mmCIF file of C-alpha atoms in Angstrom:
data_model
loop_
_atom_site.group_PDB
_atom_site.id
_atom_site.type_symbol
_atom_site.label_atom_id
_atom_site.label_comp_id
_atom_site.label_asym_id
_atom_site.label_seq_id
_atom_site.Cartn_x
_atom_site.Cartn_y
_atom_site.Cartn_z
ATOM 1 C CA MET A 1 0.319 11.682 17.293
ATOM 2 C CA SER A 2 3.496 9.680 17.737
ATOM 3 C CA ALA A 3 4.651 7.311 15.048
ATOM 4 C CA LEU A 4 3.441 3.771 15.360
ATOM 5 C CA THR A 5 5.723 0.818 14.811
ATOM 6 C CA PRO A 6 4.429 -2.137 12.792
ATOM 7 C CA VAL A 7 4.664 -5.456 14.609
ATOM 8 C CA GLY A 8 3.005 -7.649 11.985
ATOM 9 C CA ILE A 9 1.898 -7.752 8.358
ATOM 10 C CA ASP A 10 -0.766 -10.153 7.148
ATOM 11 C CA LEU A 11 -1.422 -10.415 3.424
ATOM 12 C CA GLN A 12 -4.984 -11.647 3.489
ATOM 13 C CA ASP A 13 -5.166 -12.924 -0.086
ATOM 14 C CA SER A 14 -8.544 -14.602 0.353
ATOM 15 C CA GLN A 15 -9.969 -11.180 1.228
ATOM 16 C CA ASP A 16 -7.730 -9.142 -1.110
ATOM 17 C CA ARG A 17 -6.448 -6.936 1.690
ATOM 18 C CA ILE A 18 -3.394 -6.199 3.793
ATOM 19 C CA LYS A 19 -3.563 -5.965 7.576
ATOM 20 C CA VAL A 20 -0.856 -4.209 9.565
ATOM 21 C CA SER A 21 -0.726 -4.681 13.333
ATOM 22 C CA TRP A 22 0.801 -1.808 15.324
ATOM 23 C CA ASP A 23 2.701 -1.722 18.591
ATOM 24 C CA ASP A 24 -0.227 -0.018 20.362
ATOM 25 C CA GLY A 25 -2.489 -3.002 19.621
ATOM 26 C CA SER A 26 -4.398 -1.316 16.796
ATOM 27 C CA GLU A 27 -4.704 -2.632 13.243
ATOM 28 C CA THR A 28 -4.939 -1.043 9.825
ATOM 29 C CA VAL A 29 -6.705 -2.913 7.043
ATOM 30 C CA VAL A 30 -6.505 -1.751 3.419
ATOM 31 C CA PRO A 31 -7.918 -3.495 0.336
ATOM 32 C CA TYR A 32 -5.190 -4.419 -2.162
ATOM 33 C CA ARG A 33 -6.786 -2.477 -5.023
ATOM 34 C CA GLU A 34 -7.117 0.673 -2.935
ATOM 35 C CA LEU A 35 -3.450 0.461 -1.957
ATOM 36 C CA ARG A 36 -2.423 -0.133 -5.573
ATOM 37 C CA LEU A 37 -4.498 2.861 -6.741
ATOM 38 C CA ARG A 38 -2.798 5.072 -4.139
ATOM 39 C CA CYS A 39 0.738 4.341 -5.373
ATOM 40 C CA ARG A 40 2.814 7.535 -5.503
ATOM 41 C CA CYS A 41 5.733 6.330 -7.622
ATOM 42 C CA ALA A 42 6.869 8.279 -10.703
ATOM 43 C CA VAL A 43 5.020 5.845 -12.989
ATOM 44 C CA CYS A 44 1.709 6.519 -11.200
ATOM 45 C CA VAL A 45 2.022 10.225 -10.314
ATOM 46 C CA ASP A 46 3.747 13.020 -12.229
ATOM 47 C CA GLU A 47 6.688 14.039 -10.045
ATOM 48 C CA LEU A 48 6.515 17.720 -10.980
ATOM 49 C CA THR A 49 2.784 18.390 -10.983
ATOM 50 C CA GLY A 50 1.447 15.655 -8.691
ATOM 51 C CA LYS A 51 -1.095 14.804 -11.406
ATOM 52 C CA PRO A 52 -2.217 11.160 -11.316
ATOM 53 C CA LEU A 53 -0.942 9.142 -14.282
ATOM 54 C CA LEU A 54 -2.473 5.807 -13.328
ATOM 55 C CA ASP A 55 -5.784 5.011 -15.018
ATOM 56 C CA PRO A 56 -7.869 3.169 -12.387
ATOM 57 C CA ALA A 57 -9.528 1.182 -15.186
ATOM 58 C CA THR A 58 -6.181 -0.538 -15.830
ATOM 59 C CA VAL A 59 -5.995 -1.968 -12.287
ATOM 60 C CA PRO A 60 -7.855 -5.294 -12.065
ATOM 61 C CA LEU A 61 -10.583 -5.584 -9.430
ATOM 62 C CA GLY A 62 -8.980 -8.778 -8.126
ATOM 63 C CA ILE A 63 -5.397 -7.515 -8.059
ATOM 64 C CA GLY A 64 -3.093 -9.481 -5.800
ATOM 65 C CA VAL A 65 0.315 -9.312 -4.223
ATOM 66 C CA ALA A 66 3.068 -11.270 -5.984
ATOM 67 C CA ALA A 67 5.734 -10.267 -3.435
ATOM 68 C CA CYS A 68 6.107 -7.925 -0.483
ATOM 69 C CA ASP A 69 9.460 -6.774 0.892
ATOM 70 C CA GLU A 70 10.395 -4.475 3.753
ATOM 71 C CA VAL A 71 12.255 -1.305 2.790
ATOM 72 C CA GLY A 72 14.463 -0.271 5.658
ATOM 73 C CA LEU A 73 12.456 0.485 8.769
ATOM 74 C CA TYR A 74 10.035 2.835 7.041
ATOM 75 C CA GLY A 75 7.817 0.779 4.745
ATOM 76 C CA ILE A 76 7.247 -1.949 2.205
ATOM 77 C CA GLN A 77 7.584 -2.425 -1.524
ATOM 78 C CA ILE A 78 4.886 -4.505 -3.159
ATOM 79 C CA SER A 79 5.133 -6.332 -6.467
ATOM 80 C CA TRP A 80 1.563 -6.488 -7.750
ATOM 81 C CA THR A 81 0.039 -9.150 -9.987
ATOM 82 C CA ASP A 82 -0.541 -6.480 -12.668
ATOM 83 C CA GLY A 83 3.260 -6.261 -13.068
ATOM 84 C CA HIS A 84 3.725 -2.992 -11.168
ATOM 85 C CA SER A 85 6.503 -3.023 -8.565
ATOM 86 C CA THR A 86 8.100 0.406 -8.249
ATOM 87 C CA GLY A 87 5.981 1.917 -5.479
ATOM 88 C CA ILE A 88 7.096 2.096 -1.872
ATOM 89 C CA TYR A 89 4.423 2.405 0.783
ATOM 90 C CA THR A 90 5.619 3.985 4.013
ATOM 91 C CA TRP A 91 4.073 2.803 7.262
ATOM 92 C CA ALA A 92 2.644 6.302 7.747
ATOM 93 C CA ARG A 93 1.065 6.204 4.275
ATOM 94 C CA ILE A 94 -0.512 2.796 4.885
ATOM 95 C CA LYS A 95 -1.939 4.069 8.174
ATOM 96 C CA GLU A 96 -3.220 7.218 6.461
ATOM 97 C CA ILE A 97 -4.956 5.229 3.699
ATOM 98 C CA GLY A 98 -6.482 2.825 6.211
ATOM 99 C CA ASP A 99 -7.778 5.651 8.391
ATOM 100 C CA ALA A 100 -9.362 7.525 5.460
#
């Protein structure tokens, strides 16, 4: 599978989800909470063991996006309403989560 290029991002706050439109016309939709729970930063996942450090019970059901910024050409960094902001979500990772 060749890499897809994002052509649009829609933060659908009323539905608590992010929608990414790809250059092939497809779309990936991921609920905010699911994306937050899948953060792979060093605060959320032990860098040496890969063991999850994030307790899902600490992530509010209605979590939202406070800010969303592009990181180079490879992904986005989201500042969540629970105060977390260190995770970077690559386009490939977002697609993977949405396809799961």
